mmCIF file of C-alpha atoms in Angstrom:
data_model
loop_
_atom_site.group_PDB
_atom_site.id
_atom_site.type_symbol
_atom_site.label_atom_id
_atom_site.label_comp_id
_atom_site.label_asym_id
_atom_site.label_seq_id
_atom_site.Cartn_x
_atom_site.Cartn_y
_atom_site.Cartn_z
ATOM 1 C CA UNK I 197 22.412 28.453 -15.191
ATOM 2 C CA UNK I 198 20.708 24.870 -16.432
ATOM 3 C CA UNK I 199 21.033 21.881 -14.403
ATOM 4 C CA UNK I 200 21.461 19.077 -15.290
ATOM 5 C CA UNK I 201 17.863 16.804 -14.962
ATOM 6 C CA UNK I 202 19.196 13.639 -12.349
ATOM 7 C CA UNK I 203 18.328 10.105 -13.519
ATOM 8 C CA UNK I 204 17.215 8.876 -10.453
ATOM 9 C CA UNK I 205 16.831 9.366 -6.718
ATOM 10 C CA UNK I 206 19.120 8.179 -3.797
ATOM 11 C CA UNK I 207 17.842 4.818 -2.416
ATOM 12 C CA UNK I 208 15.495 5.146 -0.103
ATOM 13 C CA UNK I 209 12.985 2.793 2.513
ATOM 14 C CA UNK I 210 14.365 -0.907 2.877
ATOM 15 C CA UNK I 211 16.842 -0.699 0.188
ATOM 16 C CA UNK I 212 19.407 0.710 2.605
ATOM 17 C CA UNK I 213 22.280 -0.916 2.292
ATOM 18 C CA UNK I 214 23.029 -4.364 3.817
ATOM 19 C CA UNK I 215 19.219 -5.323 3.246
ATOM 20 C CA UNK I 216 19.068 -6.079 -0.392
ATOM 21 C CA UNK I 217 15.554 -5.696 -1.945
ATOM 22 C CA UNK I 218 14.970 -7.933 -4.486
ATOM 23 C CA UNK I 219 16.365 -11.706 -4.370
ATOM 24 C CA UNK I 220 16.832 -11.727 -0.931
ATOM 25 C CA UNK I 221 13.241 -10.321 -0.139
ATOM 26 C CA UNK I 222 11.573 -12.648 -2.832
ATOM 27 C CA UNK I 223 13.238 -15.179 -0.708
ATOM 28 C CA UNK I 224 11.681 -14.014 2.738
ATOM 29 C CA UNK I 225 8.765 -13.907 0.993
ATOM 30 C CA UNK I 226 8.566 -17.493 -0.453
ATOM 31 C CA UNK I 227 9.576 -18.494 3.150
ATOM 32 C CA UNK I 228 6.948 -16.906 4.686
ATOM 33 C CA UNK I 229 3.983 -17.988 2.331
ATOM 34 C CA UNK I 230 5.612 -20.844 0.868
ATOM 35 C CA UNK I 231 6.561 -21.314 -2.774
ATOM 36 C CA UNK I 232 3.806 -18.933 -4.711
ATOM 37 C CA UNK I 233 1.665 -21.394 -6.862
ATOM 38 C CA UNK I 234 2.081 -21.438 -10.669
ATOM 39 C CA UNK I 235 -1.923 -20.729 -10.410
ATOM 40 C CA UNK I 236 -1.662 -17.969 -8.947
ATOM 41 C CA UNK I 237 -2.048 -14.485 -11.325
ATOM 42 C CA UNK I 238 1.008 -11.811 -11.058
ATOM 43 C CA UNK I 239 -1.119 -9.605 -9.615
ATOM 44 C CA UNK I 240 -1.516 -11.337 -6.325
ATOM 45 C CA UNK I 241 2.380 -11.955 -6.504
ATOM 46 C CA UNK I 242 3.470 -8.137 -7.534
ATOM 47 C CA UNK I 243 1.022 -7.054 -4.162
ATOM 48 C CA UNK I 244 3.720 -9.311 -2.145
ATOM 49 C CA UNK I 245 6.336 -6.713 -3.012
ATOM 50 C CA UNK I 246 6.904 -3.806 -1.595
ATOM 51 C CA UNK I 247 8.853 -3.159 1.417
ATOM 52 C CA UNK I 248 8.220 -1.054 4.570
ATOM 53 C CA UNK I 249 9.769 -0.499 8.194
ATOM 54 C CA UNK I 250 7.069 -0.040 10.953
ATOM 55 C CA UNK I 251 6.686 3.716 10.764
ATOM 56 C CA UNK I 252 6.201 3.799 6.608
ATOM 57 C CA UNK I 253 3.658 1.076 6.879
ATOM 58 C CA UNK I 254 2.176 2.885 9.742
ATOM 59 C CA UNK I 255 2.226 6.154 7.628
ATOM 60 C CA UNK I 256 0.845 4.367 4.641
ATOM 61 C CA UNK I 257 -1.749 2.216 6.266
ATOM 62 C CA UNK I 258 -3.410 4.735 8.600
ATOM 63 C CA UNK I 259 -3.005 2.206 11.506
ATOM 64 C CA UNK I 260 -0.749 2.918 14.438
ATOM 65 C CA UNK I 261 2.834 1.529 14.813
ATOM 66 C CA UNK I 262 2.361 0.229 18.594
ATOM 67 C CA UNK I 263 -1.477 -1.330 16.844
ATOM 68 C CA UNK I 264 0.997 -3.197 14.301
ATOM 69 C CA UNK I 265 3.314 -4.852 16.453
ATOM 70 C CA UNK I 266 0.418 -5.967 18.847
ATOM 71 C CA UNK I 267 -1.067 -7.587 16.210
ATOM 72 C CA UNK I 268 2.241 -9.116 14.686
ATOM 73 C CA UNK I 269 3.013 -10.503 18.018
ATOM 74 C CA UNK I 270 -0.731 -12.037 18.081
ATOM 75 C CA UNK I 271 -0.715 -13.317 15.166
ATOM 76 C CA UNK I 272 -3.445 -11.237 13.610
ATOM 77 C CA UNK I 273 -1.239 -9.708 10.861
ATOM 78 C CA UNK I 274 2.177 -10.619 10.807
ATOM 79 C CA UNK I 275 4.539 -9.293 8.678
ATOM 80 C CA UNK I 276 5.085 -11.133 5.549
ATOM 81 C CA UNK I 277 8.533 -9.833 4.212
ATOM 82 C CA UNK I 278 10.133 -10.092 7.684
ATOM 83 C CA UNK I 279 8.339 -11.362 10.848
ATOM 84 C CA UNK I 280 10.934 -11.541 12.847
ATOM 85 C CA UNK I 281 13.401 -8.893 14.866
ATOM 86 C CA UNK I 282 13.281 -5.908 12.344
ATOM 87 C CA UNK I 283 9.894 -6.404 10.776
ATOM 88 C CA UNK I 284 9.213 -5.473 7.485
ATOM 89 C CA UNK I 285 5.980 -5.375 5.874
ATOM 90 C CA UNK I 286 4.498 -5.729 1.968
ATOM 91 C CA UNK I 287 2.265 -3.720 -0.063
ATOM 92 C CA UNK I 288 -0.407 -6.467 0.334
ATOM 93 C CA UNK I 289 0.244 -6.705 4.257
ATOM 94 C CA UNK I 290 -0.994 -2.500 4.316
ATOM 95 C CA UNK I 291 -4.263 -3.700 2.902
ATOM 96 C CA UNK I 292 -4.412 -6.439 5.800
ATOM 97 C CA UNK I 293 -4.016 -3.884 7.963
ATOM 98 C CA UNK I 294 -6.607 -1.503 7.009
ATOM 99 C CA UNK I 295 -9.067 -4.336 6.779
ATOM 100 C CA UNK I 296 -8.694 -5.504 10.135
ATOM 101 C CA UNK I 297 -8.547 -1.879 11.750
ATOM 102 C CA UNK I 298 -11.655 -1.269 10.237
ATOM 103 C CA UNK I 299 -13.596 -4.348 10.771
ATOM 104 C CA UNK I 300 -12.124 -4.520 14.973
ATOM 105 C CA UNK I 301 -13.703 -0.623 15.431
ATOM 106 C CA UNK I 302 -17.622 -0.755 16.891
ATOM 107 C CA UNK I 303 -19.519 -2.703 13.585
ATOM 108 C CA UNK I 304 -21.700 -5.582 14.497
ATOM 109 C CA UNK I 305 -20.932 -8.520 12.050
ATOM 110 C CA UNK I 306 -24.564 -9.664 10.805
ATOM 111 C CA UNK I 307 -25.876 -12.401 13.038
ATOM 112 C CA UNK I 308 -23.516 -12.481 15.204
ATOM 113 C CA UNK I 309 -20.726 -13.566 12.484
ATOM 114 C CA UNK I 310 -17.345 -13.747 13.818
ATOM 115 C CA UNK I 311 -14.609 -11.322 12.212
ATOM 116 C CA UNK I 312 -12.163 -12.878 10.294
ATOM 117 C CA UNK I 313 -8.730 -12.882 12.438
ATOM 118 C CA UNK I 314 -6.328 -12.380 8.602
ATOM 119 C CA UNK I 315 -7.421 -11.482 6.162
ATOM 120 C CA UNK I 316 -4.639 -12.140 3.478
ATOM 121 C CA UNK I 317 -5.851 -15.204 2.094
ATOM 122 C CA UNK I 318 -9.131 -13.175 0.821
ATOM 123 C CA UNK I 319 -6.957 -10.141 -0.326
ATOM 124 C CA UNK I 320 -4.784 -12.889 -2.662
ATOM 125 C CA UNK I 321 -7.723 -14.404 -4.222
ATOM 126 C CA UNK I 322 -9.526 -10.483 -5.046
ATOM 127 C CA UNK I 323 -6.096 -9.567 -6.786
ATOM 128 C CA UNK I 324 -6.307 -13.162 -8.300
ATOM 129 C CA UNK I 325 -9.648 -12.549 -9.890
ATOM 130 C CA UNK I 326 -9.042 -8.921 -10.783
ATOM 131 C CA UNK I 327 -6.533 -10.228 -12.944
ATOM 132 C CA UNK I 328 -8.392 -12.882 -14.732
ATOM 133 C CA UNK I 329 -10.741 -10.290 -15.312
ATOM 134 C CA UNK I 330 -8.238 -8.195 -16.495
ATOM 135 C CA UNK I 331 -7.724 -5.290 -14.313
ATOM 136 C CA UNK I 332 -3.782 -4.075 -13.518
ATOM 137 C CA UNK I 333 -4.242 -1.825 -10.577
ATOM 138 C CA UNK I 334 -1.174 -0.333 -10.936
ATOM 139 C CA UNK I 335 -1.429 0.911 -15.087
ATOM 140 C CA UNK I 336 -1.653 4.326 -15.803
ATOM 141 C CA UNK I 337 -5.561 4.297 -16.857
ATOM 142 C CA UNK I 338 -6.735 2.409 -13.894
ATOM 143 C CA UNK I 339 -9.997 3.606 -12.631
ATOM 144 C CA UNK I 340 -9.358 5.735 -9.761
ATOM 145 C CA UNK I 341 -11.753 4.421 -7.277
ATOM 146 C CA UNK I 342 -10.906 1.308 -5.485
ATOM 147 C CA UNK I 343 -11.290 -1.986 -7.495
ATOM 148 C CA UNK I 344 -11.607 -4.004 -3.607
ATOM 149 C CA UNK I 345 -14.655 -3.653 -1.413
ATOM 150 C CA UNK I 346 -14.842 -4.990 2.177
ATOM 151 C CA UNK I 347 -18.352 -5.303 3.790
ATOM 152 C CA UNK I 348 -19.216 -4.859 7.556
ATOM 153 C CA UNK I 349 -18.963 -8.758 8.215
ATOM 154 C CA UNK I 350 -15.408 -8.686 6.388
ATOM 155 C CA UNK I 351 -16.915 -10.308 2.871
ATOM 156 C CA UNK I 352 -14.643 -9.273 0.237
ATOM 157 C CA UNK I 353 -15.479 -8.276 -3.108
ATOM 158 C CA UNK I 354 -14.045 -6.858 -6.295
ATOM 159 C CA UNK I 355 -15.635 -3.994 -8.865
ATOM 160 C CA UNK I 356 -14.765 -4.586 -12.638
ATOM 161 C CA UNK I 357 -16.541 -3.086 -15.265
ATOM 162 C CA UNK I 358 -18.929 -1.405 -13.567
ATOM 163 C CA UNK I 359 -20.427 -4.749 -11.900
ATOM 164 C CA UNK I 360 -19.815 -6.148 -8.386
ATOM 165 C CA UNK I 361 -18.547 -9.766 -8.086
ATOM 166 C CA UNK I 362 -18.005 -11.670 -4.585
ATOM 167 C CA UNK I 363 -14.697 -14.023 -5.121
ATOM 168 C CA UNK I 364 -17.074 -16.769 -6.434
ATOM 169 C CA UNK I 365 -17.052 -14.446 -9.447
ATOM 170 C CA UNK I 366 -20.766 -13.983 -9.008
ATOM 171 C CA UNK I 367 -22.636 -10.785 -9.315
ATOM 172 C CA UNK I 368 -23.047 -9.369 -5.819
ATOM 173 C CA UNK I 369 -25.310 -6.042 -4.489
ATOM 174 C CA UNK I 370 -23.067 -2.819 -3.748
ATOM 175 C CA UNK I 371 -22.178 -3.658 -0.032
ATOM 176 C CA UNK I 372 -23.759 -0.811 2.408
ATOM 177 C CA UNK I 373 -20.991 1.011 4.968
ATOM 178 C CA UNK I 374 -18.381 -0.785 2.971
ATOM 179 C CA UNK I 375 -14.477 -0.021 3.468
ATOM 180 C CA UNK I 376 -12.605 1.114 0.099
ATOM 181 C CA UNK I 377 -10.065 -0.495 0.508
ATOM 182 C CA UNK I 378 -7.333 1.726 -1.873
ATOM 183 C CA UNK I 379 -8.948 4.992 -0.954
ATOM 184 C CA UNK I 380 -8.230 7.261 1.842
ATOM 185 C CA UNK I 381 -7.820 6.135 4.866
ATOM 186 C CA UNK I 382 -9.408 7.575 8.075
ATOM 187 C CA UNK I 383 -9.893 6.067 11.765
ATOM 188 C CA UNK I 384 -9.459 7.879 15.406
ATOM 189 C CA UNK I 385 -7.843 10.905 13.631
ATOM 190 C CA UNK I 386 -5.057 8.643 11.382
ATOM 191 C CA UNK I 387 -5.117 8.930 7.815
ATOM 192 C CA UNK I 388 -3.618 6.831 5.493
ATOM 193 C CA UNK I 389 -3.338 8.037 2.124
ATOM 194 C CA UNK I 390 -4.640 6.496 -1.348
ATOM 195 C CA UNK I 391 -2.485 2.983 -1.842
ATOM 196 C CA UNK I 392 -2.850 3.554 -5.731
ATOM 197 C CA UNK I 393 -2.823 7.386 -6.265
ATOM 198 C CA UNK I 394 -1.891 8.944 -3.066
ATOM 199 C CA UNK I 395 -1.985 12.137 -5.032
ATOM 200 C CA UNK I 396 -3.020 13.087 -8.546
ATOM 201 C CA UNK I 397 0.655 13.157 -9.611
ATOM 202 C CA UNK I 398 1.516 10.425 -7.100
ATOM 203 C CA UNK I 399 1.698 6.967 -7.681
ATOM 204 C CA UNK I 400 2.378 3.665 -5.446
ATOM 205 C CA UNK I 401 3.565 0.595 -7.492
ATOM 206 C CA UNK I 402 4.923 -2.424 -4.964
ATOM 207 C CA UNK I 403 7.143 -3.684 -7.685
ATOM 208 C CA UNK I 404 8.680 -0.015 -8.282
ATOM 209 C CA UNK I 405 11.346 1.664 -5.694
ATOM 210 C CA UNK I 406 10.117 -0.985 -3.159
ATOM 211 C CA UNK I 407 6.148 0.011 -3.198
ATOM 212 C CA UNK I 408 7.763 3.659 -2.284
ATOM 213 C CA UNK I 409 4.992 6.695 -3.437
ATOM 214 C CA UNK I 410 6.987 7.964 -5.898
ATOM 215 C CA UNK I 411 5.701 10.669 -8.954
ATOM 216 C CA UNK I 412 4.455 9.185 -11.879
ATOM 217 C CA UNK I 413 6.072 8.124 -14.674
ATOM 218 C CA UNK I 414 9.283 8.536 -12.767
ATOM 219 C CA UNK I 415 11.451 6.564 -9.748
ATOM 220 C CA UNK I 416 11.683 9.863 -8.310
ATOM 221 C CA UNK I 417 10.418 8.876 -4.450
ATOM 222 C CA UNK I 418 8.490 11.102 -2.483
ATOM 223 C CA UNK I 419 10.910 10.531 0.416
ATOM 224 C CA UNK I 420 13.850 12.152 -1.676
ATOM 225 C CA UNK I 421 12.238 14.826 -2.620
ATOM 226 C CA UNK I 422 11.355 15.866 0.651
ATOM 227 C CA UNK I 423 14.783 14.659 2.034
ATOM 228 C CA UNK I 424 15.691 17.623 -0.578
ATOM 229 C CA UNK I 425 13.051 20.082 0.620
ATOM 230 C CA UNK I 426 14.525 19.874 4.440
ATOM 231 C CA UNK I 427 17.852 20.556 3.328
ATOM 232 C CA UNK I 428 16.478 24.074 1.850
ATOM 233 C CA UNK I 429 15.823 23.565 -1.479
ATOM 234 C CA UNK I 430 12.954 25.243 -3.324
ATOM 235 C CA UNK I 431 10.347 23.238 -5.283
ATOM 236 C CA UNK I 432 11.240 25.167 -8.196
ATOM 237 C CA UNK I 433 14.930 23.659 -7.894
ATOM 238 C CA UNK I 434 14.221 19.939 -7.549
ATOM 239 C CA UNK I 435 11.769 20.473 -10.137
ATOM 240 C CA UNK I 436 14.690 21.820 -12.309
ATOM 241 C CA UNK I 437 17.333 18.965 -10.921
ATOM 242 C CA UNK I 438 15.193 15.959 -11.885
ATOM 243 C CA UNK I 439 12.935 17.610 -14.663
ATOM 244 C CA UNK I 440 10.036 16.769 -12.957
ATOM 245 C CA UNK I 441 6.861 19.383 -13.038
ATOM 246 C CA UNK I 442 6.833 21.884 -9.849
ATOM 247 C CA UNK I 443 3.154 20.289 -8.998
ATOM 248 C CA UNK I 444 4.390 16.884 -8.555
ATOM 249 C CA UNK I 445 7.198 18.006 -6.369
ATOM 250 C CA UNK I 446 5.038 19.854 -3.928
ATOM 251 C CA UNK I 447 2.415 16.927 -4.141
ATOM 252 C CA UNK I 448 5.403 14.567 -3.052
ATOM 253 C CA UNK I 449 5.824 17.492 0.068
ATOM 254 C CA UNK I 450 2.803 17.442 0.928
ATOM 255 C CA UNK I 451 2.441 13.546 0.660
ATOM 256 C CA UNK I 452 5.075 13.426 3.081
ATOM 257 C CA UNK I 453 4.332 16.131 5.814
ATOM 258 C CA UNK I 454 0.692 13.630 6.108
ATOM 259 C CA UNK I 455 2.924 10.716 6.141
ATOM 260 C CA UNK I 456 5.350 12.136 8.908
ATOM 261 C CA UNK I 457 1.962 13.410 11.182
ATOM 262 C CA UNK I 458 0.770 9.696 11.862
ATOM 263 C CA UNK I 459 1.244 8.764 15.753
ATOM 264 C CA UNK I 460 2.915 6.049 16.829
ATOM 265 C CA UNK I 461 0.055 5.381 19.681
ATOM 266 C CA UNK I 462 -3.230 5.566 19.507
#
């Protein structure tokens, strides 16, 4: 017997109802930064969407849950879609994150240099130039190594066309013991996954099914499909339900059981 091939998942993440996900976050958003500056490229802006509870930017990150709401309450990263009671965090907020997990573990700044505290303002301007330049990190032949570099002092700096550029838009040396920042993941035994391709089927788009990983080419979430798995079903049938190739189904599995293993302490 044929099924018929389902047109799109069941809502997932922070588009649970009675938390609408798109005016009323864009207007979180514009409270939290301020009204976005006609300057400014859509890249930078798309980066703002995305939506995530603590755990899914936890999972997504590769930095703890109790390590994000330590740092919310000191200021260090807050929140930028909601920073108050439920917090809710952005696609650009998971690069903040990994920046400043990675630059706080043991690596001497150069001459003493102190660590910058946020490190959003630096993200902003990399997606900025990346667009001028123009890169979409998000299209479906982006180069699958990370377009953003971090170096040991917290310097950021962008790869386009095969050159390095600080955000002076000035040619720069590959940075030594650098941080990618879109690639995996991996500090005190939590790994975050790739924030462009988590998997080869995988994608994560801020602007699509709240910055959910979802498989390409689809809105099919990961989340669903798992949701699906739990409840017994083969990959072969959700394959067949939402005419989606049995590789990117058990990708999205997989995605998920690494998502689901990320402590909430560490």
């Amino acid at each position: 017997m044929q099924t018929r091939a389902l047109k799109g998942p069941v809502a997932v993440g922070c588009g649970r109802p009675g938390f609408h996900s798109g005016a009323g976050l864009s207007r979180l958003r514009h409270t939290y930064y301020g009204i976005l500056s006609s300057m400014e490229a859509p890249l930078s802006v798309a980066a703002a969407d995305g939506c995530y509870e603590a755990a899914r930017a936890a999972a997504l990150s590769g930095v703890p849950k109790s390590t994000m709401y330590w740092w919310a309450r000191q200021g260090i990263v807050v929140p930028s879609v909601s920073p108050v009671q439920e917090k809710l965090w952005s696609y650009s907020d998971l690069m903040c994150l990994r920046i400043v997990s990675w630059l706080r573990h043991p690596k001497a700044a150069p001459h003493g240099a102190e660590l910058p505290a946020n490190p959003m303002s630096q993200v902003r301007r990399a997606l900025v130039l990346l667009e001028r330049r123009g890169l979409d990190l998000w299209a479906p032949d982006s180069p699958g190594h990370s377009p953003i570099l971090v170096d040991a002092a917290g310097a950021i700096f962008v790869r386009s066309d095969g050159e390095i550029l600080d955000l002076h838009e000035q040619p720069a040396l590959l940075p030594e013991g650098r941080l990618e920042l879109t690639m995996p993941f991996r500090q005190d035994g939590v790994e975050g996954p790739n924030l462009l391709r988590p998997r080869p089927h995988l994608r994560i788009v801020p602007a699509k099914v709240a910055g959910e990983p979802h498989i390409a080419d689809t809105r099919l979430t990961t989340q669903s499909v798992a949701a699906l798995a739990a409840r017994g079903f083969s990959s072969e049938r959700i394959a067949d339900m939402y005419a989606s190739p049995v590789e990117s189904i058990n990708e999205a599995i997989d995605l998920e059981r690494q998502l689901m293993a990320v402590p909430a302490i560490a």
